[in-house]
mmCIF file of N, CA, C and O in Angstrom:
data_model
loop_
_atom_site.group_PDB
_atom_site.id
_atom_site.type_symbol
_atom_site.label_atom_id
_atom_site.label_comp_id
_atom_site.label_asym_id
_atom_site.label_seq_id
_atom_site.Cartn_x
_atom_site.Cartn_y
_atom_site.Cartn_z
ATOM 1 N N MET A 107 125.013 -78.036 -1.132
ATOM 2 C CA MET A 107 124.977 -77.728 0.293
ATOM 3 C C MET A 107 123.741 -77.370 0.911
ATOM 4 O O MET A 107 123.077 -76.393 0.152
ATOM 5 N N LEU A 108 123.402 -78.475 2.016
ATOM 6 C CA LEU A 108 122.181 -77.727 2.680
ATOM 7 C C LEU A 108 122.336 -77.484 4.066
ATOM 8 O O LEU A 108 122.720 -78.168 4.597
ATOM 9 N N THR A 109 121.252 -76.717 4.036
ATOM 10 C CA THR A 109 121.527 -76.210 5.690
ATOM 11 C C THR A 109 120.384 -76.550 6.458
ATOM 12 O O THR A 109 119.010 -75.727 5.567
ATOM 13 N N LEU A 110 120.179 -76.626 7.632
ATOM 14 C CA LEU A 110 118.577 -76.972 7.965
ATOM 15 C C LEU A 110 119.150 -75.926 9.055
ATOM 16 O O LEU A 110 119.922 -75.575 10.082
ATOM 17 N N ILE A 111 117.855 -75.394 9.152
ATOM 18 C CA ILE A 111 117.746 -74.209 10.404
ATOM 19 C C ILE A 111 116.771 -74.808 11.220
ATOM 20 O O ILE A 111 115.274 -74.677 10.963
ATOM 21 N N ASN A 112 116.397 -75.056 12.397
ATOM 22 C CA ASN A 112 115.714 -74.971 13.454
ATOM 23 C C ASN A 112 115.171 -73.964 13.921
ATOM 24 O O ASN A 112 115.535 -72.549 14.716
ATOM 25 N N GLY A 113 113.645 -73.575 13.775
ATOM 26 C CA GLY A 113 112.586 -72.772 13.957
ATOM 27 C C GLY A 113 112.350 -72.726 15.089
ATOM 28 O O GLY A 113 111.585 -71.408 15.219
ATOM 29 N N ASP A 114 112.310 -73.473 16.026
ATOM 30 C CA ASP A 114 111.068 -73.340 17.098
ATOM 31 C C ASP A 114 112.252 -73.290 18.452
ATOM 32 O O ASP A 114 111.972 -73.613 19.663
ATOM 33 N N GLY A 115 113.099 -73.301 18.297
ATOM 34 C CA GLY A 115 114.433 -72.837 19.177
ATOM 35 C C GLY A 115 115.050 -74.181 20.412
ATOM 36 O O GLY A 115 115.458 -74.036 21.266
ATOM 37 N N ALA A 116 114.314 -75.556 19.681
ATOM 38 C CA ALA A 116 115.053 -76.671 20.483
ATOM 39 C C ALA A 116 116.297 -77.371 20.573
ATOM 40 O O ALA A 116 116.599 -77.935 20.793
ATOM 41 N N GLY A 117 116.826 -76.428 19.064
ATOM 42 C CA GLY A 117 118.492 -77.219 19.253
ATOM 43 C C GLY A 117 118.134 -78.150 17.787
ATOM 44 O O GLY A 117 117.269 -78.449 17.310
ATOM 45 N N VAL A 118 119.566 -78.774 17.757
ATOM 46 C CA VAL A 118 119.564 -79.935 16.827
ATOM 47 C C VAL A 118 118.522 -80.940 17.208
ATOM 48 O O VAL A 118 118.724 -81.567 18.883
ATOM 49 N N ARG A 119 117.872 -81.473 16.133
ATOM 50 C CA ARG A 119 117.330 -82.800 16.445
ATOM 51 C C ARG A 119 118.360 -84.193 17.137
ATOM 52 O O ARG A 119 119.506 -84.370 16.205
ATOM 53 N N PRO A 120 117.850 -85.062 17.211
ATOM 54 C CA PRO A 120 118.601 -85.962 17.520
ATOM 55 C C PRO A 120 118.961 -86.906 16.056
ATOM 56 O O PRO A 120 118.032 -86.777 14.832
ATOM 57 N N GLN A 121 119.885 -87.625 15.798
ATOM 58 C CA GLN A 121 120.245 -88.265 14.384
ATOM 59 C C GLN A 121 118.784 -88.983 14.006
ATOM 60 O O GLN A 121 118.810 -88.905 12.210
ATOM 61 N N HIS A 122 118.305 -89.574 14.273
ATOM 62 C CA HIS A 122 117.291 -90.706 13.755
ATOM 63 C C HIS A 122 115.609 -89.943 14.172
ATOM 64 O O HIS A 122 115.086 -90.520 14.047
ATOM 65 N N HIS A 123 115.516 -88.567 14.158
ATOM 66 C CA HIS A 123 114.465 -87.915 14.585
ATOM 67 C C HIS A 123 113.383 -88.692 13.481
ATOM 68 O O HIS A 123 112.346 -88.696 13.735
ATOM 69 N N LEU A 124 113.717 -88.045 12.117
ATOM 70 C CA LEU A 124 112.804 -88.380 11.126
ATOM 71 C C LEU A 124 112.750 -89.795 10.993
ATOM 72 O O LEU A 124 111.326 -90.024 11.117
ATOM 73 N N ASN A 125 112.754 -91.023 11.269
ATOM 74 C CA ASN A 125 112.525 -92.373 11.631
ATOM 75 C C ASN A 125 111.361 -92.331 12.688
ATOM 76 O O ASN A 125 110.524 -93.256 12.616
ATOM 77 N N ASP A 126 112.023 -90.992 13.738
ATOM 78 C CA ASP A 126 111.017 -91.566 15.107
ATOM 79 C C ASP A 126 109.807 -90.821 14.840
ATOM 80 O O ASP A 126 108.558 -91.261 14.871
ATOM 81 N N VAL A 127 109.813 -89.809 13.644
ATOM 82 C CA VAL A 127 108.689 -89.041 13.126
ATOM 83 C C VAL A 127 107.456 -89.894 12.502
ATOM 84 O O VAL A 127 106.441 -90.240 12.730
ATOM 85 N N LEU A 128 108.484 -90.754 11.887
ATOM 86 C CA LEU A 128 107.456 -91.589 10.682
ATOM 87 C C LEU A 128 107.023 -92.908 11.544
ATOM 88 O O LEU A 128 105.915 -93.515 11.451
ATOM 89 N N ALA A 129 107.957 -93.620 12.644
ATOM 90 C CA ALA A 129 107.393 -94.552 13.240
ATOM 91 C C ALA A 129 106.011 -94.053 13.814
ATOM 92 O O ALA A 129 105.202 -94.766 14.551
ATOM 93 N N MET A 130 106.154 -92.659 14.663
ATOM 94 C CA MET A 130 104.588 -92.243 15.745
ATOM 95 C C MET A 130 103.417 -91.857 14.310
ATOM 96 O O MET A 130 102.374 -92.188 14.549
ATOM 97 N N ALA A 131 104.173 -91.653 13.011
ATOM 98 C CA ALA A 131 102.658 -91.439 12.462
ATOM 99 C C ALA A 131 101.962 -92.566 12.222
ATOM 100 O O ALA A 131 100.885 -93.039 12.082
ATOM 101 N N LYS A 132 102.912 -93.993 11.809
ATOM 102 C CA LYS A 132 102.451 -95.210 11.875
ATOM 103 C C LYS A 132 101.501 -95.414 12.551
ATOM 104 O O LYS A 132 100.548 -96.235 12.645
ATOM 105 N N ARG A 133 101.897 -95.364 13.937
ATOM 106 C CA ARG A 133 101.516 -95.443 15.155
ATOM 107 C C ARG A 133 99.903 -94.742 15.317
ATOM 108 O O ARG A 133 99.141 -95.423 15.699
ATOM 109 N N LEU A 134 99.819 -93.680 15.333
ATOM 110 C CA LEU A 134 98.752 -92.938 14.718
ATOM 111 C C LEU A 134 97.813 -93.594 13.727
ATOM 112 O O LEU A 134 96.354 -93.043 13.948
ATOM 113 N N ILE A 135 98.436 -93.443 12.794
ATOM 114 C CA ILE A 135 97.348 -93.865 11.921
ATOM 115 C C ILE A 135 97.063 -95.757 12.197
ATOM 116 O O ILE A 135 95.570 -96.008 12.025
ATOM 117 N N SER A 136 97.744 -96.327 12.975
ATOM 118 C CA SER A 136 96.854 -97.691 13.430
ATOM 119 C C SER A 136 95.814 -97.379 14.693
ATOM 120 O O SER A 136 94.678 -98.093 14.525
ATOM 121 N N TYR A 137 95.842 -96.450 14.953
ATOM 122 C CA TYR A 137 94.759 -96.102 16.081
ATOM 123 C C TYR A 137 93.572 -95.513 15.391
ATOM 124 O O TYR A 137 92.412 -95.693 15.411
ATOM 125 N N VAL A 138 93.707 -94.981 14.207
ATOM 126 C CA VAL A 138 92.925 -94.364 13.669
ATOM 127 C C VAL A 138 92.221 -95.193 12.863
ATOM 128 O O VAL A 138 90.806 -95.419 12.799
ATOM 129 N N GLU A 139 93.070 -96.230 12.235
ATOM 130 C CA GLU A 139 92.201 -97.504 11.176
ATOM 131 C C GLU A 139 91.276 -98.134 12.218
ATOM 132 O O GLU A 139 90.498 -98.971 12.210
ATOM 133 N N ARG A 140 91.862 -98.366 13.991
ATOM 134 C CA ARG A 140 90.965 -99.457 14.799
ATOM 135 C C ARG A 140 90.132 -98.400 15.477
ATOM 136 O O ARG A 140 89.516 -98.958 16.383
ATOM 137 N N SER A 141 89.286 -97.053 14.592
ATOM 138 C CA SER A 141 88.493 -96.515 15.111
ATOM 139 C C SER A 141 88.850 -95.786 16.821
ATOM 140 O O SER A 141 88.241 -95.718 17.480
ATOM 141 N N GLN A 142 90.244 -95.542 17.189
ATOM 142 C CA GLN A 142 90.336 -94.570 18.279
ATOM 143 C C GLN A 142 91.010 -93.181 17.858
ATOM 144 O O GLN A 142 92.577 -93.058 18.278
ATOM 145 N N PRO A 143 90.646 -92.649 17.232
ATOM 146 C CA PRO A 143 90.959 -91.377 17.105
ATOM 147 C C PRO A 143 91.568 -90.524 18.393
ATOM 148 O O PRO A 143 92.127 -89.651 18.411
ATOM 149 N N GLU A 144 90.909 -90.350 19.268
ATOM 150 C CA GLU A 144 90.908 -89.854 20.649
ATOM 151 C C GLU A 144 92.096 -90.498 21.307
ATOM 152 O O GLU A 144 92.825 -89.655 21.235
ATOM 153 N N VAL A 145 92.652 -91.458 21.238
ATOM 154 C CA VAL A 145 94.201 -92.080 21.464
ATOM 155 C C VAL A 145 94.974 -91.506 20.714
ATOM 156 O O VAL A 145 96.023 -90.910 21.146
ATOM 157 N N ALA A 146 95.032 -91.489 19.600
ATOM 158 C CA ALA A 146 95.963 -90.672 18.439
ATOM 159 C C ALA A 146 95.933 -89.035 18.667
ATOM 160 O O ALA A 146 97.118 -88.660 18.638
ATOM 161 N N HIS A 147 95.208 -88.789 18.842
ATOM 162 C CA HIS A 147 95.112 -86.897 19.770
ATOM 163 C C HIS A 147 95.339 -87.161 20.866
ATOM 164 O O HIS A 147 96.241 -85.927 20.645
ATOM 165 N N LEU A 148 95.631 -87.801 21.448
ATOM 166 C CA LEU A 148 96.536 -87.546 23.185
ATOM 167 C C LEU A 148 97.616 -88.026 22.584
ATOM 168 O O LEU A 148 98.529 -87.241 23.238
ATOM 169 N N LEU A 149 98.122 -88.695 22.030
ATOM 170 C CA LEU A 149 99.659 -89.194 21.315
ATOM 171 C C LEU A 149 100.789 -88.066 20.506
ATOM 172 O O LEU A 149 101.303 -87.699 20.665
ATOM 173 N N ALA A 150 99.370 -87.047 19.758
ATOM 174 C CA ALA A 150 99.613 -86.237 18.964
ATOM 175 C C ALA A 150 99.685 -84.895 19.574
ATOM 176 O O ALA A 150 100.361 -83.848 18.753
ATOM 177 N N ALA A 151 99.611 -84.577 20.719
ATOM 178 C CA ALA A 151 99.795 -83.563 21.180
ATOM 179 C C ALA A 151 100.998 -82.892 21.601
ATOM 180 O O ALA A 151 101.116 -81.819 21.461
ATOM 181 N N ASN A 152 102.258 -84.026 21.492
ATOM 182 C CA ASN A 152 102.981 -82.604 21.525
ATOM 183 C C ASN A 152 103.916 -82.897 20.447
ATOM 184 O O ASN A 152 104.780 -82.750 20.591
ATOM 185 N N LEU A 153 103.518 -82.940 19.652
ATOM 186 C CA LEU A 153 103.986 -83.026 17.961
ATOM 187 C C LEU A 153 104.258 -81.591 17.839
ATOM 188 O O LEU A 153 103.346 -80.625 17.770
ATOM 189 N N THR A 154 105.436 -81.355 17.047
ATOM 190 C CA THR A 154 105.702 -79.968 16.839
ATOM 191 C C THR A 154 105.221 -79.787 15.744
ATOM 192 O O THR A 154 104.528 -80.405 14.650
ATOM 193 N N PRO A 155 105.030 -78.277 14.880
ATOM 194 C CA PRO A 155 103.918 -78.063 13.729
ATOM 195 C C PRO A 155 104.638 -78.873 12.462
ATOM 196 O O PRO A 155 104.052 -79.518 11.480
ATOM 197 N N ILE A 156 106.126 -78.933 12.194
ATOM 198 C CA ILE A 156 106.828 -79.479 10.912
ATOM 199 C C ILE A 156 106.166 -81.364 11.280
ATOM 200 O O ILE A 156 106.359 -81.713 10.431
ATOM 201 N N GLU A 157 106.070 -81.839 12.550
ATOM 202 C CA GLU A 157 106.027 -83.252 12.634
ATOM 203 C C GLU A 157 104.630 -83.150 12.438
ATOM 204 O O GLU A 157 104.198 -84.278 11.804
ATOM 205 N N ARG A 158 103.654 -82.936 13.009
ATOM 206 C CA ARG A 158 102.422 -82.711 12.390
ATOM 207 C C ARG A 158 102.227 -82.798 10.762
ATOM 208 O O ARG A 158 101.360 -82.822 10.258
ATOM 209 N N GLY A 159 103.216 -82.126 10.135
ATOM 210 C CA GLY A 159 103.279 -81.707 8.893
ATOM 211 C C GLY A 159 103.612 -83.099 7.892
ATOM 212 O O GLY A 159 102.506 -83.507 7.109
ATOM 213 N N VAL A 160 104.377 -83.977 8.873
ATOM 214 C CA VAL A 160 105.375 -84.939 8.242
ATOM 215 C C VAL A 160 103.715 -86.066 8.384
ATOM 216 O O VAL A 160 103.502 -86.952 7.828
ATOM 217 N N VAL A 161 103.107 -86.294 9.690
ATOM 218 C CA VAL A 161 102.076 -86.643 9.999
ATOM 219 C C VAL A 161 100.448 -86.892 9.589
ATOM 220 O O VAL A 161 100.492 -87.632 8.645
ATOM 221 N N THR A 162 100.555 -85.231 8.913
ATOM 222 C CA THR A 162 99.578 -85.330 7.956
ATOM 223 C C THR A 162 99.766 -85.652 6.821
ATOM 224 O O THR A 162 98.503 -86.222 6.262
ATOM 225 N N ASN A 163 100.863 -85.911 6.185
ATOM 226 C CA ASN A 163 101.098 -85.866 4.775
ATOM 227 C C ASN A 163 101.106 -87.522 4.789
ATOM 228 O O ASN A 163 100.326 -88.180 4.080
ATOM 229 N N ARG A 164 101.339 -88.390 5.922
ATOM 230 C CA ARG A 164 101.180 -89.672 6.042
ATOM 231 C C ARG A 164 99.732 -89.806 5.731
ATOM 232 O O ARG A 164 99.302 -90.929 5.171
ATOM 233 N N MET A 165 99.286 -89.615 6.804
ATOM 234 C CA MET A 165 97.585 -89.673 7.119
ATOM 235 C C MET A 165 97.044 -89.955 5.593
ATOM 236 O O MET A 165 96.065 -90.599 5.323
ATOM 237 N N LEU A 166 97.471 -88.708 4.769
ATOM 238 C CA LEU A 166 96.682 -88.402 3.591
ATOM 239 C C LEU A 166 96.519 -89.406 2.533
ATOM 240 O O LEU A 166 96.054 -89.661 1.675
ATOM 241 N N ASP A 167 98.150 -89.705 2.714
ATOM 242 C CA ASP A 167 98.708 -91.046 2.073
ATOM 243 C C ASP A 167 97.592 -91.941 2.259
ATOM 244 O O ASP A 167 97.863 -92.915 1.213
ATOM 245 N N ARG A 168 97.327 -92.222 3.298
ATOM 246 C CA ARG A 168 96.723 -93.714 2.965
ATOM 247 C C ARG A 168 95.270 -93.418 3.079
ATOM 248 O O ARG A 168 94.698 -94.816 3.629
ATOM 249 N N GLY A 169 94.440 -92.465 2.792
ATOM 250 C CA GLY A 169 93.373 -92.094 2.663
ATOM 251 C C GLY A 169 92.452 -92.040 3.552
ATOM 252 O O GLY A 169 91.331 -92.327 3.977
ATOM 253 N N ILE A 170 92.508 -91.274 4.664
ATOM 254 C CA ILE A 170 92.415 -91.217 6.491
ATOM 255 C C ILE A 170 91.677 -89.735 5.961
ATOM 256 O O ILE A 170 92.352 -89.064 4.888
ATOM 257 N N GLN A 171 90.520 -89.720 5.880
ATOM 258 C CA GLN A 171 89.852 -88.143 5.485
ATOM 259 C C GLN A 171 90.011 -87.459 6.088
ATOM 260 O O GLN A 171 91.124 -87.171 7.190
ATOM 261 N N VAL A 172 90.193 -86.241 5.487
ATOM 262 C CA VAL A 172 90.644 -84.721 5.835
ATOM 263 C C VAL A 172 90.367 -84.226 7.312
ATOM 264 O O VAL A 172 90.935 -83.510 8.151
ATOM 265 N N GLN A 173 88.638 -84.702 7.881
ATOM 266 C CA GLN A 173 88.243 -84.327 9.157
ATOM 267 C C GLN A 173 88.520 -84.927 10.354
ATOM 268 O O GLN A 173 88.676 -84.480 10.769
ATOM 269 N N THR A 174 89.231 -86.312 9.766
ATOM 270 C CA THR A 174 89.464 -86.929 10.656
ATOM 271 C C THR A 174 91.001 -86.499 10.887
ATOM 272 O O THR A 174 91.514 -86.702 12.365
ATOM 273 N N VAL A 175 91.848 -86.180 10.330
ATOM 274 C CA VAL A 175 92.949 -85.976 10.501
ATOM 275 C C VAL A 175 93.160 -84.452 11.089
ATOM 276 O O VAL A 175 93.651 -84.416 12.082
ATOM 277 N N LEU A 176 92.182 -83.654 10.867
ATOM 278 C CA LEU A 176 92.682 -82.288 11.620
ATOM 279 C C LEU A 176 92.216 -82.728 12.817
ATOM 280 O O LEU A 176 91.988 -82.007 13.980
ATOM 281 N N ARG A 177 90.846 -83.342 13.092
ATOM 282 C CA ARG A 177 90.570 -83.864 14.830
ATOM 283 C C ARG A 177 91.787 -84.627 15.491
ATOM 284 O O ARG A 177 91.747 -83.964 16.573
ATOM 285 N N VAL A 178 92.532 -85.182 14.749
ATOM 286 C CA VAL A 178 93.666 -86.036 15.381
ATOM 287 C C VAL A 178 94.610 -85.506 15.888
ATOM 288 O O VAL A 178 95.121 -84.966 16.976
ATOM 289 N N LEU A 179 94.995 -84.118 14.650
ATOM 290 C CA LEU A 179 96.425 -83.507 14.849
ATOM 291 C C LEU A 179 95.734 -81.769 15.480
ATOM 292 O O LEU A 179 96.633 -81.103 15.796
ATOM 293 N N SER A 180 94.204 -81.243 15.950
ATOM 294 C CA SER A 180 94.166 -80.405 16.272
ATOM 295 C C SER A 180 94.327 -80.411 17.783
ATOM 296 O O SER A 180 93.856 -81.795 18.353
#
């Protein structure tokens, strides 16, 4: 049995929330790869800590440098 506990008080997430986060990660990565990390930074501003973790993992898996990931997500 799997229990999901939302820790940020936002309540239950939409059914396809993970797919939305993965799509956002793809979008942010595309901006970084087009040398537009400032645009990615603006888009990432409203991500929750868990969403940032997912995006961080995707970005690092794509070979984006740690400094760039920190600049985009901080």
